[in-house]
Short mmCIF file of C-alpha atoms in Angstrom, two decimals:
data_model
loop_
_atom_site.label_atom_id
_atom_site.label_comp_id
_atom_site.label_asym_id
_atom_site.label_seq_id
_atom_site.Cartn_x
_atom_site.Cartn_y
_atom_site.Cartn_z
CA MET A 1 -23.03 -8.31 -22.90
CA ASN A 2 -22.22 -5.92 -25.46
CA LEU A 3 -18.52 -3.86 -24.16
CA CYS A 4 -17.08 -1.37 -26.44
CA GLY A 5 -18.18 -3.22 -29.55
CA PHE A 6 -17.57 -7.04 -29.10
CA GLU A 7 -19.26 -9.26 -26.95
CA VAL A 8 -18.31 -10.81 -23.43
CA GLY A 9 -19.16 -13.47 -21.68
CA LEU A 10 -18.06 -17.16 -20.81
CA ASP A 11 -18.93 -18.32 -24.35
CA ARG A 12 -16.67 -15.61 -25.71
CA PRO A 13 -12.92 -15.48 -26.10
CA PHE A 14 -11.43 -13.36 -22.65
CA PHE A 15 -10.77 -9.43 -23.46
CA LEU A 16 -7.92 -7.88 -22.04
CA ILE A 17 -7.70 -4.71 -19.71
CA ALA A 18 -3.93 -3.43 -19.74
CA GLY A 19 -1.96 -0.83 -19.04
CA PRO A 20 0.50 1.12 -16.73
CA CYS A 21 -0.93 1.25 -12.94
CA ALA A 22 -0.97 5.26 -13.67
CA ILE A 23 -0.31 7.97 -16.12
CA GLU A 24 3.15 8.72 -16.11
CA SER A 25 3.41 10.65 -19.45
CA GLU A 26 1.60 11.51 -22.27
CA LYS A 27 4.65 9.78 -24.48
CA LEU A 28 4.34 6.19 -22.28
CA ALA A 29 0.84 6.14 -22.22
CA LEU A 30 0.76 6.60 -26.43
CA GLN A 31 3.68 4.26 -26.60
CA THR A 32 2.33 1.43 -24.40
CA ALA A 33 -0.98 2.03 -25.82
CA GLU A 34 0.06 1.01 -29.36
CA THR A 35 2.31 -1.69 -28.32
CA LEU A 36 -0.57 -3.27 -26.40
CA ARG A 37 -3.30 -2.45 -29.43
CA ASP A 38 -0.73 -3.94 -31.91
CA ILE A 39 -0.11 -7.31 -29.87
CA CYS A 40 -3.88 -7.78 -29.48
CA HIS A 41 -4.71 -7.07 -32.97
CA ARG A 42 -2.18 -10.02 -33.64
CA LEU A 43 -3.56 -12.50 -31.54
CA ASN A 44 -7.22 -11.24 -31.96
CA ILE A 45 -8.27 -10.15 -28.56
CA PRO A 46 -10.53 -7.41 -27.86
CA PHE A 47 -8.50 -4.61 -26.15
CA ILE A 48 -9.21 -1.81 -23.59
CA TYR A 49 -6.50 0.23 -22.51
CA LYS A 50 -6.31 1.17 -18.71
CA SER A 51 -4.38 3.60 -16.93
CA SER A 52 -5.31 5.73 -13.66
CA TYR A 53 -5.23 9.85 -13.89
CA ASP A 54 -5.08 9.67 -9.80
CA LYS A 55 -4.21 6.93 -7.64
CA ALA A 56 -5.95 8.11 -4.76
CA ASN A 57 -5.18 4.91 -2.39
CA ARG A 58 -1.70 5.04 -2.39
CA SER A 59 0.49 3.73 0.85
CA SER A 60 2.11 6.94 1.24
CA GLY A 61 1.26 10.29 1.09
CA THR A 62 4.29 11.17 -0.94
CA SER A 63 3.72 8.25 -3.31
CA PHE A 64 3.45 9.59 -7.19
CA ARG A 65 -0.34 10.00 -7.93
CA GLY A 66 -0.44 10.70 -11.31
CA PRO A 67 -1.14 13.66 -13.25
CA GLY A 68 -4.83 14.56 -11.69
CA MET A 69 -7.71 14.47 -13.47
CA ASP A 70 -7.66 17.09 -16.20
CA GLU A 71 -4.13 15.98 -17.44
CA GLY A 72 -5.23 12.34 -17.13
CA LEU A 73 -8.11 12.57 -19.30
CA ARG A 74 -6.37 14.97 -21.82
CA ILE A 75 -4.00 11.98 -22.50
CA LEU A 76 -6.52 9.25 -22.08
CA GLU A 77 -8.68 10.91 -24.74
CA LYS A 78 -5.65 11.36 -27.06
CA VAL A 79 -4.91 7.82 -26.71
CA ARG A 80 -8.87 6.78 -27.58
CA ARG A 81 -8.65 9.10 -30.53
CA GLU A 82 -4.95 8.60 -32.29
CA LEU A 83 -4.86 5.34 -31.45
CA GLY A 84 -8.65 4.09 -32.21
CA VAL A 85 -8.62 1.93 -28.91
CA PRO A 86 -10.99 2.21 -26.06
CA VAL A 87 -10.36 3.08 -22.30
CA ILE A 88 -10.59 2.78 -18.89
CA THR A 89 -9.77 4.47 -15.74
CA ASP A 90 -10.30 4.43 -11.99
CA VAL A 91 -12.62 6.94 -10.39
CA HIS A 92 -12.63 7.99 -6.54
CA GLU A 93 -14.90 10.61 -6.55
CA LYS A 94 -18.70 11.30 -6.86
CA GLU A 95 -17.98 14.38 -8.19
CA HIS A 96 -15.40 13.32 -10.89
CA VAL A 97 -18.29 10.75 -12.61
CA LYS A 98 -19.68 13.04 -14.88
CA ALA A 99 -15.98 14.35 -16.33
CA VAL A 100 -14.69 10.87 -16.51
CA ALA A 101 -17.67 9.71 -17.92
CA GLU A 102 -17.26 12.13 -21.10
CA VAL A 103 -13.99 11.28 -21.97
CA VAL A 104 -13.82 7.07 -21.14
CA ASP A 105 -15.28 4.55 -22.58
CA VAL A 106 -15.48 1.90 -19.41
CA LEU A 107 -15.27 3.25 -15.65
CA GLN A 108 -13.90 1.09 -13.11
CA THR A 109 -14.35 1.47 -9.02
CA PRO A 110 -11.76 1.14 -6.77
CA ALA A 111 -11.89 -2.01 -4.25
CA PHE A 112 -11.97 -0.21 -1.59
CA LEU A 113 -15.30 1.74 -2.47
CA CYS A 114 -16.97 -1.21 -3.36
CA ARG A 115 -19.44 -1.01 -0.31
CA GLN A 116 -20.15 2.41 -0.47
CA THR A 117 -23.55 2.53 -1.85
CA ASP A 118 -23.89 6.10 -3.08
CA PHE A 119 -20.94 6.17 -4.70
CA ILE A 120 -21.32 2.59 -6.56
CA GLN A 121 -24.90 3.87 -7.75
CA ALA A 122 -23.40 7.34 -9.14
CA VAL A 123 -20.82 5.86 -11.28
CA ALA A 124 -23.34 3.11 -12.77
CA ALA A 125 -26.12 5.75 -13.29
CA ALA A 126 -23.19 7.80 -15.66
CA GLY A 127 -24.57 4.96 -18.33
CA LYS A 128 -21.08 3.69 -19.44
CA PRO A 129 -20.02 0.22 -18.73
CA VAL A 130 -18.67 0.05 -15.17
CA ASN A 131 -15.83 -2.90 -13.79
CA ILE A 132 -16.37 -3.28 -10.15
CA LYS A 133 -13.32 -4.48 -8.12
CA LYS A 134 -14.30 -7.11 -5.39
CA GLY A 135 -12.88 -5.49 -1.87
CA GLN A 136 -10.27 -7.13 -0.70
CA PHE A 137 -12.01 -7.60 2.51
CA LEU A 138 -15.23 -8.96 0.88
CA ALA A 139 -16.38 -12.70 0.16
CA PRO A 140 -17.16 -13.41 -3.51
CA TRP A 141 -21.00 -13.78 -2.74
CA ASP A 142 -21.03 -10.56 -1.40
CA MET A 143 -20.86 -9.15 -4.37
CA LEU A 144 -24.03 -10.16 -5.62
CA HIS A 145 -25.56 -7.19 -3.20
CA VAL A 146 -22.63 -4.65 -4.91
CA ALA A 147 -23.75 -6.22 -8.46
CA ALA A 148 -27.47 -5.44 -7.32
CA LYS A 149 -26.47 -1.78 -6.40
CA ALA A 150 -25.33 -0.84 -9.81
CA LYS A 151 -28.06 -2.39 -11.67
CA ALA A 152 -30.62 -0.95 -10.02
CA THR A 153 -29.88 2.17 -11.33
CA GLY A 154 -31.05 0.72 -14.60
CA ASN A 155 -27.21 -0.25 -16.04
CA ALA A 156 -27.13 -3.39 -16.96
CA GLN A 157 -23.50 -3.14 -18.56
CA ILE A 158 -21.78 -3.86 -15.13
CA MET A 159 -18.64 -6.41 -14.49
CA VAL A 160 -17.43 -8.06 -11.24
CA CYS A 161 -13.54 -8.18 -11.11
CA GLU A 162 -11.47 -10.26 -8.63
CA ARG A 163 -8.13 -9.06 -7.03
CA GLY A 164 -7.80 -11.04 -3.92
CA ALA A 165 -8.50 -11.32 -0.55
CA SER A 166 -6.47 -10.20 2.24
CA PHE A 167 -4.72 -12.66 3.98
CA GLY A 168 -2.93 -11.75 7.27
CA TYR A 169 -1.06 -9.01 7.27
CA ASN A 170 0.57 -7.33 3.56
CA ASN A 171 -0.20 -10.40 1.91
CA LEU A 172 -3.43 -11.41 -0.62
CA VAL A 173 -4.51 -14.85 -1.70
CA SER A 174 -6.83 -15.76 -4.55
CA ASP A 175 -9.60 -18.07 -4.52
CA MET A 176 -10.40 -19.62 -7.71
CA ARG A 177 -13.78 -20.69 -6.34
CA SER A 178 -14.38 -17.09 -6.00
CA LEU A 179 -14.78 -16.94 -10.07
CA ALA A 180 -17.55 -19.31 -10.33
CA VAL A 181 -19.23 -17.90 -7.30
CA MET A 182 -19.25 -14.30 -8.75
CA ARG A 183 -20.66 -15.45 -12.09
CA GLN A 184 -23.99 -15.56 -9.76
CA THR A 185 -23.92 -11.90 -10.25
CA ASP A 186 -24.72 -12.33 -13.99
CA CYS A 187 -22.24 -10.21 -14.88
CA PRO A 188 -19.34 -10.65 -16.82
CA VAL A 189 -16.25 -11.85 -14.54
CA VAL A 190 -12.65 -10.20 -14.64
CA PHE A 191 -9.71 -11.47 -12.62
CA ASP A 192 -6.88 -9.00 -11.80
CA ALA A 193 -4.15 -11.16 -12.24
CA THR A 194 -1.50 -8.29 -11.19
CA HIS A 195 -3.02 -7.05 -8.33
CA SER A 196 -3.58 -10.10 -7.00
CA VAL A 197 0.30 -10.57 -6.48
CA GLN A 198 0.32 -7.20 -4.56
CA LEU A 199 1.54 -6.98 -1.10
CA PRO A 200 -0.24 -4.09 0.00
CA GLY A 201 2.00 -1.99 2.08
CA GLY A 202 4.61 -4.62 1.91
CA GLN A 203 7.59 -2.20 1.61
CA GLY A 204 6.64 0.10 4.64
CA ASP A 205 5.77 3.24 2.80
CA ARG A 206 4.68 1.40 -0.41
CA SER A 207 3.43 -2.05 -2.14
CA GLY A 208 5.44 -4.63 -2.66
CA GLY A 209 4.29 -7.41 -5.19
CA GLN A 210 5.02 -11.15 -6.56
CA ARG A 211 4.93 -10.58 -10.27
CA GLU A 212 6.69 -13.96 -11.09
CA PHE A 213 3.38 -15.33 -9.76
CA VAL A 214 1.23 -13.32 -12.50
CA PRO A 215 1.13 -16.35 -15.29
CA VAL A 216 0.88 -18.76 -12.34
CA LEU A 217 -2.41 -16.99 -11.26
CA ALA A 218 -3.55 -15.77 -14.82
CA ARG A 219 -3.24 -19.27 -16.15
CA SER A 220 -5.42 -20.71 -13.03
CA ALA A 221 -8.01 -18.17 -13.57
CA VAL A 222 -8.25 -18.40 -17.08
CA ALA A 223 -8.82 -22.04 -16.65
CA ALA A 224 -11.41 -21.26 -14.11
CA GLY A 225 -13.54 -19.45 -16.71
CA ILE A 226 -13.60 -15.94 -17.07
CA SER A 227 -14.83 -13.23 -19.56
CA GLY A 228 -12.12 -10.79 -19.03
CA LEU A 229 -8.33 -10.87 -18.03
CA PHE A 230 -7.26 -7.14 -16.14
CA MET A 231 -3.22 -6.43 -16.14
CA GLU A 232 -1.27 -4.08 -15.37
CA THR A 233 1.93 -3.97 -17.44
CA HIS A 234 4.85 -1.40 -18.22
CA PRO A 235 8.06 -1.19 -20.54
CA ARG A 236 10.54 -1.03 -17.66
CA PRO A 237 8.48 -2.63 -14.23
CA ALA A 238 11.67 -1.49 -11.94
CA GLU A 239 11.03 2.23 -12.95
CA ALA A 240 7.22 2.11 -12.58
CA LEU A 241 6.18 4.99 -10.58
CA SER A 242 2.79 2.96 -9.03
CA ASP A 243 2.49 -0.74 -8.60
CA GLY A 244 6.22 -1.53 -10.41
CA PRO A 245 6.78 -4.83 -8.14
CA ASN A 246 3.73 -6.28 -9.49
CA ALA A 247 3.45 -4.99 -12.95
CA TRP A 248 3.87 -7.58 -16.02
CA PRO A 249 6.82 -6.84 -18.61
CA LEU A 250 5.25 -5.64 -21.73
CA GLY A 251 8.13 -7.33 -23.25
CA ARG A 252 6.98 -10.54 -22.04
CA LEU A 253 3.17 -9.87 -22.82
CA GLU A 254 2.65 -11.34 -26.20
CA SER A 255 4.03 -14.60 -25.10
CA LEU A 256 1.95 -15.17 -21.94
CA LEU A 257 -1.18 -13.88 -23.50
CA ARG A 258 -0.80 -16.81 -25.99
CA THR A 259 -0.50 -19.60 -23.53
CA LEU A 260 -3.71 -17.98 -22.07
CA GLN A 261 -5.50 -18.12 -25.10
CA HIS A 262 -5.21 -21.94 -25.29
CA ILE A 263 -6.25 -22.23 -22.31
CA ASP A 264 -9.14 -20.45 -22.65
CA GLN A 265 -10.05 -22.20 -25.79
CA LEU A 266 -9.95 -25.49 -24.20
CA VAL A 267 -11.90 -24.55 -21.15
CA LYS A 268 -14.48 -22.99 -23.34
CA ALA A 269 -15.01 -25.84 -25.75
CA LEU A 270 -16.41 -27.59 -22.85
CA ASP A 271 -19.18 -27.12 -20.56
CA PHE A 272 -18.95 -25.59 -16.72
CA PRO A 273 -20.32 -28.12 -14.61
CA GLU A 274 -19.85 -26.12 -11.37
CA ASN A 275 -22.85 -23.77 -13.57
CA HIS A 276 -25.32 -27.01 -12.89
CA PRO A 277 -25.05 -27.64 -9.11
CA GLU A 278 -28.12 -29.29 -9.48
CA ASP A 279 -26.79 -32.18 -11.96
CA LEU A 280 -24.35 -32.96 -9.07
CA ILE A 281 -26.30 -34.39 -7.17
#
């Protein structure tokens, strides 16, 4: 699959989707995107900048949601134009799809909405590549149906993204088998290493997180074999206005990516036997 001018798949090095959870300001967006661009240029990692203009699924109605669609899209367009990087953002409403698709390079659907047929097909019908987050309540094999709904619009540029499954109250667990199972969609598989350590609603009126486990899950997912990696990052996670507890510190990202590159190169130099179960009998 060609994505933003580069090829993605299990036979290619992983690409990175990264940025702060929500757009906090134009200055932070530009500074963070520039830093990420430069890191990925040094490491030769294909990069897509991510940040949300509206986080419509916050725990509390008083939580920061972002600058809104108009201002958020203006900032994303400026990041794209001035820094020369592709951008991706979430879309939560069918009515937003057209306007968002005119600005961004890739559309993303929130995990909670993966079962909403009309919504998924409206996003896919925009004709842009789509990253579909797997719901925390969904089995990995159920993504076959979600991907089929999206592809029924004629859009073949569909990715599926693992972000953990609900494991009791206020907790998620990542089953690395799901990454192999989701390959059966014939879509590039992306692993969301930061939302997978989120503790949804874990702080009462907001979500908590265990960012210290981001490297553990990222290393495991890359070793399992993925096409892309999603990571929310912030220069000062403790001050982030959204999802700070599970954001990875921007200043520590390059060293982590170097480790992940070594793992990625090793596993992709060999075959993935799980892709040929008939040979294992």
